[in-house]
C-alpha atoms as a PDB file:
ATOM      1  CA  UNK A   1      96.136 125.580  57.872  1.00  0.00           C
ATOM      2  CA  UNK A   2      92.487 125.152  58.238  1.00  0.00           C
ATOM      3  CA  UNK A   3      91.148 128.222  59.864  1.00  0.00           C
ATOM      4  CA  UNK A   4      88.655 127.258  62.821  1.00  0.00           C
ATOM      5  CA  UNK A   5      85.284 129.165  63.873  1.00  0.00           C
ATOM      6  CA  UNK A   6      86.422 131.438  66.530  1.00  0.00           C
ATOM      7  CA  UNK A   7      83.772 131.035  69.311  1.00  0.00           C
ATOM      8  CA  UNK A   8      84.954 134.887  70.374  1.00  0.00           C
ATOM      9  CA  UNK A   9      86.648 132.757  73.882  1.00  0.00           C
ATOM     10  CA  UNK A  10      90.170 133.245  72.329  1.00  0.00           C
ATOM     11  CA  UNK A  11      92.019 136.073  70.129  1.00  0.00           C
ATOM     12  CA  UNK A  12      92.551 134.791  67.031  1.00  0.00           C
ATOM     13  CA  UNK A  13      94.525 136.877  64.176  1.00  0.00           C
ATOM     14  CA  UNK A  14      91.958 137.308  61.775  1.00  0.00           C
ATOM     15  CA  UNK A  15      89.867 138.985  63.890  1.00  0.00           C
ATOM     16  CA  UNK A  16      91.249 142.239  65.050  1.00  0.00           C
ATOM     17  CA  UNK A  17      89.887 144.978  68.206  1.00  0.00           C
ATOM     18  CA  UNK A  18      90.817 146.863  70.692  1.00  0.00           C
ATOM     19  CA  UNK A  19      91.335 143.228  72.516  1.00  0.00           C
ATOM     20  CA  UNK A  20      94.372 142.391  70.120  1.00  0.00           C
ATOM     21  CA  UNK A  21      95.929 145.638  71.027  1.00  0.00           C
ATOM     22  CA  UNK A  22      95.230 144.489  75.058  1.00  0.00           C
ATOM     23  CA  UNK A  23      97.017 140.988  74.542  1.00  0.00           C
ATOM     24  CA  UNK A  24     100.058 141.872  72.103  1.00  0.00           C
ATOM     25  CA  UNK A  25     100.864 144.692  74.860  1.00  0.00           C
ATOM     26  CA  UNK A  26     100.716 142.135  77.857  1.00  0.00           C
ATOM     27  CA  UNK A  27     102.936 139.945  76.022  1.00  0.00           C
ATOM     28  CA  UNK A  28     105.329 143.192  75.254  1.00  0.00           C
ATOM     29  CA  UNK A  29     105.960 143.725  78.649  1.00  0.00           C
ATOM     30  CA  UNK A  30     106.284 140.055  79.135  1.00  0.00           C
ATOM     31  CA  UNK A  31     109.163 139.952  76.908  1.00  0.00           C
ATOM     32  CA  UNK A  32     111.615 142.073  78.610  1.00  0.00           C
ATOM     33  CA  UNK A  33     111.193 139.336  81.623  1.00  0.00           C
ATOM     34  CA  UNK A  34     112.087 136.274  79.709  1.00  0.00           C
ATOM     35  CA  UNK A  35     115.623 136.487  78.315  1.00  0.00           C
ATOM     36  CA  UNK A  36     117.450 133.792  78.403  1.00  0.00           C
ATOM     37  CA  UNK A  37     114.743 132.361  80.637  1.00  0.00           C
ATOM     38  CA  UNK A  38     112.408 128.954  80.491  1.00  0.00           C
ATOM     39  CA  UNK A  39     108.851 130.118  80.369  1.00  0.00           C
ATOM     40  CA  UNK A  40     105.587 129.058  80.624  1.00  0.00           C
ATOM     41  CA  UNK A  41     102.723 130.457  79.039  1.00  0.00           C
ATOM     42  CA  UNK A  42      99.268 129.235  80.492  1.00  0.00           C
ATOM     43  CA  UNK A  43      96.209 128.875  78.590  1.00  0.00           C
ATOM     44  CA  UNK A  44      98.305 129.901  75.543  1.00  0.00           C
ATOM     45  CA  UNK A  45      95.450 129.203  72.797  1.00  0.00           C
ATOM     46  CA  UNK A  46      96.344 130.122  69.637  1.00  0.00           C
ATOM     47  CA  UNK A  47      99.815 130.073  70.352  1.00  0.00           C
ATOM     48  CA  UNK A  48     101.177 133.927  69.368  1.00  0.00           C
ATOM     49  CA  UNK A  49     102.329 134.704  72.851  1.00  0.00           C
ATOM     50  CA  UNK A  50     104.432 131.729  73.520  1.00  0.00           C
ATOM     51  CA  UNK A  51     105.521 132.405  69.958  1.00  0.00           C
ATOM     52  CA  UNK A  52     106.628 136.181  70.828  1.00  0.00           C
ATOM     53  CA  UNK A  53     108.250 134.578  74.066  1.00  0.00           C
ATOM     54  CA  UNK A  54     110.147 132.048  72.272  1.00  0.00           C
ATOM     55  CA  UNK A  55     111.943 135.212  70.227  1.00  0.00           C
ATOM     56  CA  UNK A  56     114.136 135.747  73.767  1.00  0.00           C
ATOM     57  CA  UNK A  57     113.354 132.995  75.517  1.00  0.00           C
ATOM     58  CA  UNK A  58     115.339 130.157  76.129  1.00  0.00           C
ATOM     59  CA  UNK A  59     112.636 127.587  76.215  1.00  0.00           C
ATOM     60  CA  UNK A  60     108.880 127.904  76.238  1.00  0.00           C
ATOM     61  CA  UNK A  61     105.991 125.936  77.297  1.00  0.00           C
ATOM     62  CA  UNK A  62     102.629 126.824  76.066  1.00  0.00           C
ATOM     63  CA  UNK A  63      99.696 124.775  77.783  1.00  0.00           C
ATOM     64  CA  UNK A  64      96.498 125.352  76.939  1.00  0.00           C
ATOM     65  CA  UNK A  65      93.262 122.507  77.759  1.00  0.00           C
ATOM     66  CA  UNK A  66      92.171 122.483  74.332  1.00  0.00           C
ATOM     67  CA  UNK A  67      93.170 119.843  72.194  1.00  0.00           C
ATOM     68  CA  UNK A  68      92.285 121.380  68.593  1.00  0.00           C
ATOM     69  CA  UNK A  69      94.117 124.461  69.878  1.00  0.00           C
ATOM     70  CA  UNK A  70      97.678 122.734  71.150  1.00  0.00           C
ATOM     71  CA  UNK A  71      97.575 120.909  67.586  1.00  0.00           C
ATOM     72  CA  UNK A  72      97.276 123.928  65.648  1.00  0.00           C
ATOM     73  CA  UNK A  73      99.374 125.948  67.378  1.00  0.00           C
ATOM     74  CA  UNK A  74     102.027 123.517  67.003  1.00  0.00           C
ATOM     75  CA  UNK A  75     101.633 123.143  63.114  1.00  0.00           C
ATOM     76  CA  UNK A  76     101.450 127.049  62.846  1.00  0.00           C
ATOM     77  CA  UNK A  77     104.432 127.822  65.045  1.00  0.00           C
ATOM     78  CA  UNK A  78     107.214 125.653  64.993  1.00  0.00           C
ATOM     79  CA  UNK A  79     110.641 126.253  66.816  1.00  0.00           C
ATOM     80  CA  UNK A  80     113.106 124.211  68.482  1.00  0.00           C
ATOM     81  CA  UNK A  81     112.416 125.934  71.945  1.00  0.00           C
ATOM     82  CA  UNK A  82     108.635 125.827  71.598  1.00  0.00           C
ATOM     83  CA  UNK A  83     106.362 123.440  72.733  1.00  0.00           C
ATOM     84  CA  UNK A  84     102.400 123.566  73.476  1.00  0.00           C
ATOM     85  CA  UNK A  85     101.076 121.514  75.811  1.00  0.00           C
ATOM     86  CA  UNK A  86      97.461 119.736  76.560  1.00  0.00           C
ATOM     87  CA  UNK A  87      97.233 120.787  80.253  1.00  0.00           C
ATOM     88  CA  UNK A  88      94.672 122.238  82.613  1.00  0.00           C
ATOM     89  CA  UNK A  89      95.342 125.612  85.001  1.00  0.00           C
ATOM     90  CA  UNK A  90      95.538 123.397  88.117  1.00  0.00           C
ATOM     91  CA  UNK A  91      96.961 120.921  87.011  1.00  0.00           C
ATOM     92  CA  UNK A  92      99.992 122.000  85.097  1.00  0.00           C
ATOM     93  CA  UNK A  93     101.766 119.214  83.132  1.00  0.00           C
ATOM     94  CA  UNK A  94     105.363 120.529  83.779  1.00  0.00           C
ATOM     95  CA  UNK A  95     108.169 119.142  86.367  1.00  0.00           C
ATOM     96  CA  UNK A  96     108.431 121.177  89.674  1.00  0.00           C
ATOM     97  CA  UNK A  97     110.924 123.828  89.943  1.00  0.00           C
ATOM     98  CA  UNK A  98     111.751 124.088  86.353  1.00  0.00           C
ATOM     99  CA  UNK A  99     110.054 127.479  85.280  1.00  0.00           C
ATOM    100  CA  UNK A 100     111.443 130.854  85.720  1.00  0.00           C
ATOM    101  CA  UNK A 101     108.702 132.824  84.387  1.00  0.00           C
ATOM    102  CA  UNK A 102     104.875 132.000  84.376  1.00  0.00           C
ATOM    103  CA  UNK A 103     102.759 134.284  82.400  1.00  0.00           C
ATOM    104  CA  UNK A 104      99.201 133.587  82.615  1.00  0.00           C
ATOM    105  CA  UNK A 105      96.440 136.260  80.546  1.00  0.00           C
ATOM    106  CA  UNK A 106      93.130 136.480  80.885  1.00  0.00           C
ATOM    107  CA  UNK A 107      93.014 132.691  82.118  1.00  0.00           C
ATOM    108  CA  UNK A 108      92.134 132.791  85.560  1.00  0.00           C
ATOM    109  CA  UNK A 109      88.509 134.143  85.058  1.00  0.00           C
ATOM    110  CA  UNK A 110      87.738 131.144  83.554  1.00  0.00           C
ATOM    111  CA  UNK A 111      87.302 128.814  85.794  1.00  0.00           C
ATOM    112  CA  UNK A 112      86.782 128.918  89.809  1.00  0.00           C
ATOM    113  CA  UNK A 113      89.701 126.815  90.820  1.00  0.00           C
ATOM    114  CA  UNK A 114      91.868 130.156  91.515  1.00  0.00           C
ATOM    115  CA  UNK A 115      93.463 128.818  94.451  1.00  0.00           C
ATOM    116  CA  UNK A 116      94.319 125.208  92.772  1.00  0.00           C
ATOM    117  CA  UNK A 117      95.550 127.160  89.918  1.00  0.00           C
ATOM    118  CA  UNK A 118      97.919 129.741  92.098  1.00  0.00           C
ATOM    119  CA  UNK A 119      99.316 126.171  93.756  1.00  0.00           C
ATOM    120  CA  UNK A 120     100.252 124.568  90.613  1.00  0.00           C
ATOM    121  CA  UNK A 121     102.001 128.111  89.439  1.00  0.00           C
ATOM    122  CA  UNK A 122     104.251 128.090  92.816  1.00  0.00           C
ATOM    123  CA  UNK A 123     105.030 124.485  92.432  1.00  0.00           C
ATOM    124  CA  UNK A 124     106.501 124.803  88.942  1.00  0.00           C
ATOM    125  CA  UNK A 125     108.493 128.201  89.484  1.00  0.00           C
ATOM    126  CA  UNK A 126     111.799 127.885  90.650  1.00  0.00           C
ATOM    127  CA  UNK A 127     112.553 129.849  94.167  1.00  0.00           C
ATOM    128  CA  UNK A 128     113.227 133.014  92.270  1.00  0.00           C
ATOM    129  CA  UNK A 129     110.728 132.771  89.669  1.00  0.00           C
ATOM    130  CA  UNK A 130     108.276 135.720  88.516  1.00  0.00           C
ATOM    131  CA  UNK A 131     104.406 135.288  87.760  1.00  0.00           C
ATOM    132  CA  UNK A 132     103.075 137.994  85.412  1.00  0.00           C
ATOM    133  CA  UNK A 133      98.836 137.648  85.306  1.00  0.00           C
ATOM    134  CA  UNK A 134      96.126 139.604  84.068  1.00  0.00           C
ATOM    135  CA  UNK A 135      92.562 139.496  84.791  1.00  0.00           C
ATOM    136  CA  UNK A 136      89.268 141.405  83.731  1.00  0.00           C
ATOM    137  CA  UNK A 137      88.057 144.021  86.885  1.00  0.00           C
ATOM    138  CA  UNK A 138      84.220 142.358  87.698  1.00  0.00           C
ATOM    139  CA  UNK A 139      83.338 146.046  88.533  1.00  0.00           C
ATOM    140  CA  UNK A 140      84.721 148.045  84.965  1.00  0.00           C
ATOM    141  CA  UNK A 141      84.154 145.083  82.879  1.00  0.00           C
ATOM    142  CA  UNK A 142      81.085 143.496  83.944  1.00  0.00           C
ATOM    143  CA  UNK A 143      79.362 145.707  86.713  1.00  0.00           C
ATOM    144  CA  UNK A 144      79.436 148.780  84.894  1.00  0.00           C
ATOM    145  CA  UNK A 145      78.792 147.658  81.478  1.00  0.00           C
ATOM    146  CA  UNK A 146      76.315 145.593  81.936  1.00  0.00           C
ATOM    147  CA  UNK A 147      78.710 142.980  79.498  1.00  0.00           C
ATOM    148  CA  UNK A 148      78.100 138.860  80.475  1.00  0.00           C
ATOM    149  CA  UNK A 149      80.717 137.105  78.555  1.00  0.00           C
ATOM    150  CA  UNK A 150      79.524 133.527  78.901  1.00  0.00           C
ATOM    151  CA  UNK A 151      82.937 132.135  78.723  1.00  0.00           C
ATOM    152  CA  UNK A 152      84.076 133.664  82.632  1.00  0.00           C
ATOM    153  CA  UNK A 153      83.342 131.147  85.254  1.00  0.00           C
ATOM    154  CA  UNK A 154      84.450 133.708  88.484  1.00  0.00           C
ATOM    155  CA  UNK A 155      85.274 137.179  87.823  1.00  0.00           C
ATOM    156  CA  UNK A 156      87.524 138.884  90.366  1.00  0.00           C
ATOM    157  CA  UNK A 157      87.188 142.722  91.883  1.00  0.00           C
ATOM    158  CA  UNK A 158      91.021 143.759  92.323  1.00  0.00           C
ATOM    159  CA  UNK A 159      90.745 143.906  95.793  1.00  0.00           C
ATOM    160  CA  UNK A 160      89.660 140.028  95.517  1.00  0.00           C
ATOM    161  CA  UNK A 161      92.610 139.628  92.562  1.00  0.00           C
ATOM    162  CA  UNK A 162      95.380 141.736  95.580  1.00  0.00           C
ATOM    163  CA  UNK A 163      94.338 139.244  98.210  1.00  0.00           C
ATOM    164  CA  UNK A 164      94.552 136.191  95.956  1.00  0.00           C
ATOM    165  CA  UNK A 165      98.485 137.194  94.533  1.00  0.00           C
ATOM    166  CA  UNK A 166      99.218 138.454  97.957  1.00  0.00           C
ATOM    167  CA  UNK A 167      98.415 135.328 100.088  1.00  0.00           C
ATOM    168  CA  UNK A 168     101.109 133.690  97.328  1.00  0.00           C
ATOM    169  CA  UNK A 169     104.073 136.099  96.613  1.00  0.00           C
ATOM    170  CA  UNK A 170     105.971 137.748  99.307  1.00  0.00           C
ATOM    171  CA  UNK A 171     106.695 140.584  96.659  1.00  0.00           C
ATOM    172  CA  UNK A 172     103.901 141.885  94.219  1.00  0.00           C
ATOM    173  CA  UNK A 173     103.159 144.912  92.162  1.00  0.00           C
ATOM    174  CA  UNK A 174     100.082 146.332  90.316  1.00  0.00           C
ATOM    175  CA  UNK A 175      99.260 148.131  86.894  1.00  0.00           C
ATOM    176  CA  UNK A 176      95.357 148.699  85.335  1.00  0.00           C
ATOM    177  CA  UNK A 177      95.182 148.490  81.591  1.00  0.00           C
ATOM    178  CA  UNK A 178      92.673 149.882  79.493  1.00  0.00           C
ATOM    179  CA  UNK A 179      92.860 151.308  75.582  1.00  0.00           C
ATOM    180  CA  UNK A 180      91.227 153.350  73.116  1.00  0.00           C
ATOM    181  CA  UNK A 181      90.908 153.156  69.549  1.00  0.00           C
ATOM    182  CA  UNK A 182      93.454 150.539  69.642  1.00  0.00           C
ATOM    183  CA  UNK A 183      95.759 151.865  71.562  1.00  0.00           C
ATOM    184  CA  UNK A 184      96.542 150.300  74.720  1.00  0.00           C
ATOM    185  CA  UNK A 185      97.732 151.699  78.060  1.00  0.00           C
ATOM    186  CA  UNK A 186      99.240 149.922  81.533  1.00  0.00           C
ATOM    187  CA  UNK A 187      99.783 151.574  84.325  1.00  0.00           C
ATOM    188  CA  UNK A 188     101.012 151.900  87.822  1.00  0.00           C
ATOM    189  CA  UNK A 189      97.490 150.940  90.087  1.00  0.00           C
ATOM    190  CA  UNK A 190      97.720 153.796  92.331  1.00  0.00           C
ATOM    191  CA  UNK A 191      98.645 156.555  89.395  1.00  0.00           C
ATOM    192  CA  UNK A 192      96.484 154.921  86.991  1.00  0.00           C
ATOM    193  CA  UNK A 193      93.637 157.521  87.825  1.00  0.00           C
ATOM    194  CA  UNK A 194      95.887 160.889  87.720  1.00  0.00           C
ATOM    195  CA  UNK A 195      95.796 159.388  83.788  1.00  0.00           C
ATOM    196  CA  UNK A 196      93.848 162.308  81.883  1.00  0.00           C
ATOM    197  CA  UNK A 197      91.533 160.852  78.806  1.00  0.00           C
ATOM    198  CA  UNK A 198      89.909 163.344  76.206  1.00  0.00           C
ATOM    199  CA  UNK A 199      87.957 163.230  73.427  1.00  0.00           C
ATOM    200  CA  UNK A 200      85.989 165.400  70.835  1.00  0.00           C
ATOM    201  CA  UNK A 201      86.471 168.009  67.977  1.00  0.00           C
ATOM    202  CA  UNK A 202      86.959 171.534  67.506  1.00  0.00           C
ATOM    203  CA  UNK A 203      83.872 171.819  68.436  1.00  0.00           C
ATOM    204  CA  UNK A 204      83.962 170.963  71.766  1.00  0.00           C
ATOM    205  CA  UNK A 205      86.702 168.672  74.286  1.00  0.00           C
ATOM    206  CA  UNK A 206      85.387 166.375  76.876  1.00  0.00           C
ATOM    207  CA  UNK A 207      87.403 165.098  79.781  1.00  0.00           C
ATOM    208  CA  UNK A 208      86.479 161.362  79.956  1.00  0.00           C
ATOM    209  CA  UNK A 209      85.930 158.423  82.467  1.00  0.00           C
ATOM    210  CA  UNK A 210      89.477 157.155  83.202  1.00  0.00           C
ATOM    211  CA  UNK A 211      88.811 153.438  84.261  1.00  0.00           C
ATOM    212  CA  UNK A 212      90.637 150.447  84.600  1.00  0.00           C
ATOM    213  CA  UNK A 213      89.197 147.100  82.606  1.00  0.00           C
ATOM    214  CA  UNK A 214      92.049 144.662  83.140  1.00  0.00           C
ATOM    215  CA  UNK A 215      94.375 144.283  86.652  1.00  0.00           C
ATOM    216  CA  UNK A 216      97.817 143.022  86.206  1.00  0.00           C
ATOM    217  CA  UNK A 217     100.284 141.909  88.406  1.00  0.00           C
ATOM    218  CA  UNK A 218     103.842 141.059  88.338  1.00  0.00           C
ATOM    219  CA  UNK A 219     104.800 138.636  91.524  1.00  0.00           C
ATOM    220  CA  UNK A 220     107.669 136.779  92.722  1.00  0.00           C
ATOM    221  CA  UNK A 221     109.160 135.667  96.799  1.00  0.00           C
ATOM    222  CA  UNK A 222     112.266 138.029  95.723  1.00  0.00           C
ATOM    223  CA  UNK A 223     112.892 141.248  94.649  1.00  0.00           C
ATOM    224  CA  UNK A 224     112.255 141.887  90.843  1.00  0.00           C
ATOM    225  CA  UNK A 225     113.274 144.616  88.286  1.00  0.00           C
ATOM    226  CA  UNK A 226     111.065 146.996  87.775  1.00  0.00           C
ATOM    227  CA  UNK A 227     107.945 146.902  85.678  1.00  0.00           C
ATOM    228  CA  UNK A 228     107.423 150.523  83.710  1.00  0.00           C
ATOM    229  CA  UNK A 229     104.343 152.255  82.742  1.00  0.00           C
ATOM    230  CA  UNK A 230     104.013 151.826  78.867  1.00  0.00           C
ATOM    231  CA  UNK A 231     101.788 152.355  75.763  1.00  0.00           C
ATOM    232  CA  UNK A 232     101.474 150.013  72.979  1.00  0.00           C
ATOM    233  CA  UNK A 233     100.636 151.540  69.207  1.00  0.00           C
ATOM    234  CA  UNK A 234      98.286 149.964  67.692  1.00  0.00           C
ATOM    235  CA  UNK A 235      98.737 151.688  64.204  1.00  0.00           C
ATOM    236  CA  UNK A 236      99.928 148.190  62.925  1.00  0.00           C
ATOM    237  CA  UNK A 237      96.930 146.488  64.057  1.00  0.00           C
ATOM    238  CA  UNK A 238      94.531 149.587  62.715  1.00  0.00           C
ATOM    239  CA  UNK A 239      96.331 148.917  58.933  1.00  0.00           C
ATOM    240  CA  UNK A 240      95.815 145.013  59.431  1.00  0.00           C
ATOM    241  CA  UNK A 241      92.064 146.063  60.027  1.00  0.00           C
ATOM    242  CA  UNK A 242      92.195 148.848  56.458  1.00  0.00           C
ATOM    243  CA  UNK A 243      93.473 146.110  54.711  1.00  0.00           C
ATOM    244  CA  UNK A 244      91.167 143.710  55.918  1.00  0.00           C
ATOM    245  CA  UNK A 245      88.452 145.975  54.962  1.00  0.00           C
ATOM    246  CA  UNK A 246      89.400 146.558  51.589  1.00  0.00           C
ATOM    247  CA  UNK A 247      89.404 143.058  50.613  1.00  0.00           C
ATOM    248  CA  UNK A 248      86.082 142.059  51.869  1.00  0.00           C
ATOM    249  CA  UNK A 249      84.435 144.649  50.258  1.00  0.00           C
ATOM    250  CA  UNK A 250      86.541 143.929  46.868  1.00  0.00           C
ATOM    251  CA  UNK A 251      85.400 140.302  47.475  1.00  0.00           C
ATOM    252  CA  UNK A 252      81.421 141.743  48.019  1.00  0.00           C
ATOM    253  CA  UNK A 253      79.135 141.034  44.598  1.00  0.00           C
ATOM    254  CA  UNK A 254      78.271 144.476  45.122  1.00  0.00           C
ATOM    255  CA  UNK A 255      81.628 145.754  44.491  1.00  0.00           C
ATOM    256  CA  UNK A 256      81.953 143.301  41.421  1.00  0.00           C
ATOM    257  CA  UNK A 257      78.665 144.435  39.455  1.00  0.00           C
ATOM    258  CA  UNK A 258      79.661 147.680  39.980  1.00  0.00           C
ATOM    259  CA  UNK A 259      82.626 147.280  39.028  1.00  0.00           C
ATOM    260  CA  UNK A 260      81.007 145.887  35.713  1.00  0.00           C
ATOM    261  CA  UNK A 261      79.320 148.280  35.292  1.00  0.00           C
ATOM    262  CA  UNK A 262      81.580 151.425  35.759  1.00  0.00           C
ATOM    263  CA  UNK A 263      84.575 149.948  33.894  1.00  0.00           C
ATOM    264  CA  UNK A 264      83.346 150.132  30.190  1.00  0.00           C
ATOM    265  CA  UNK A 265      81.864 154.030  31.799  1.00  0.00           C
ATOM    266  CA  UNK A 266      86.156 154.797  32.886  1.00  0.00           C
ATOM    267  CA  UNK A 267      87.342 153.314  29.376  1.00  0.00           C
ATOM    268  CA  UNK A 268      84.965 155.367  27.144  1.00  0.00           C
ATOM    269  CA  UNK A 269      86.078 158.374  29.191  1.00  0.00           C
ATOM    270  CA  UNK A 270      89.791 157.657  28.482  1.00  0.00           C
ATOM    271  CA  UNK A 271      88.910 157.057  24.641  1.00  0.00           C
ATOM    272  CA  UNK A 272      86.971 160.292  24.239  1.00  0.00           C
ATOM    273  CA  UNK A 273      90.139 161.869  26.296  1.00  0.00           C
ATOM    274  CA  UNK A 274      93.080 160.670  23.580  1.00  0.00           C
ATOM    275  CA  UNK A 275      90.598 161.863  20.525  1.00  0.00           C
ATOM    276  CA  UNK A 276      89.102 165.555  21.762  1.00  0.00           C
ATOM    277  CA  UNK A 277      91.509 167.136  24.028  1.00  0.00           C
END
């Protein structure tokens, strides 16, 4: 597969951060929602997350508005209860009533038709269907930073993100996500600051800023199992990033004149080895 020019809008799996760590971990949780369910996966992108989906799943739609994207996806992940979709946010190309779990991450900063977009996601879940969303905290990720990402259209505060999910599910519940050095963290909204971060050395501990970058909810019009506080290793992800590492700088010209160079060095050594000692 030809590999695109990531534009930095969507997580692609060549490039690997703290983000990666972020997404795969939404899409954990996710997963223990979807068994045996049919699934829809908004603004799916690349196409992993549907993919993970898919592994319990009983069907899953992934809809996403870019063309290139749905086509690749498609070639790249191909099962028999898998399908990506061309399709917009508010205007969801799926029957009504059909979907028993929406997940929708990092989408709905986007664009600014939020309340369009919550529509379409109640008119395709089924009476007892769940929602799980995330979405960047304007204040932590923007605000305090000082970040613009030019690809967000309407950032939300969480209070603005509550009132949104509330005026649309008779049940919700909220967790704040953050991560450090690739490892990610969700938790509980209201315990999320009783969360103790340190850093340093043995030469001296700091108590850091505990704040949360990303508000997710989990919604539905009927009562839903629970959603636990969790912590997703990114050790995986950290070797994918060694490994990616080594290559590029075996690959670097630098590396191969020296490598020139030092080689006959290493073989004269071994030679003088075998004949003196």
């Amino acid at each position: 597969m030809t590999k695109k020019k990531s534009t930095g809008e969507r997580l692609e799996f060549y490039q690997f951060s703290n983000v990666t760590v972020e997404h795969l971990h939404r899409y954990a949780i996710a997963e223990e929602f979807v068994t045996n369910k049919v699934v829809l996966d908004i603004a799916s992108g690349e196409g992993y997350g549907s993919h993970i989906l898919s592994k319990k799943a009983l069907e899953v739609f992934g809809v996403d508005i870019d063309v290139e994207s749905v086509n690749e996806a498609s070639k790249k992940y191909r099962k028999n209860n898998l399908k990506f979709i061309v399709g917009s946010a508010d205007k969801i190309p799926i029957e009504s009533n059909s979907i028993d779990v929406v997940v929708s991450f990092e989408t709905i900063e986007h664009h600014d038709k939020h309340h369009e977009m919550l529509q379409e996601i109640k008119r395709v879940l089924k009476k007892d269907g769940i929602l799980l969303m995330s979405s960047p905290d304007k204040k932590y990720y923007s605000d305090l930073t000082g970040q613009n990402n030019p690809f967000h259209v309407k950032e939300l505060y969480f209070h603005e993100f509550k009132v949104l999910i509330d005026s649309y599910f008779n049940f919700t519940n909220y967790f704040f996500q953050n991560s450090f050095n690739l490892n990610s963290y969700i938790w509980k909204s209201d315990l999320f600051s009783s969360n103790k971060v340190y850093s340093g050395s043995e030469l001296n501990i700091v108590s850091e800023l505990n704040f949360p970058v990303y508000n997710i909810v989990i919604g539905s019009d009927i009562d839903y199992p629970e959603m636990q506080n969790s912590f997703f290793n990114g050790c995986e992800i950290n070797g994918r990033i060694y490994d990616d590492f080594i290559k590029k700088v075996k690959s670097s010209n630098t590396f191969k004149v020296g490598k020139v160079i030092v080689y006959p060095l290493f073989v004269t050594k071994k030679i003088i080895k075998r004949l003196f000692l």
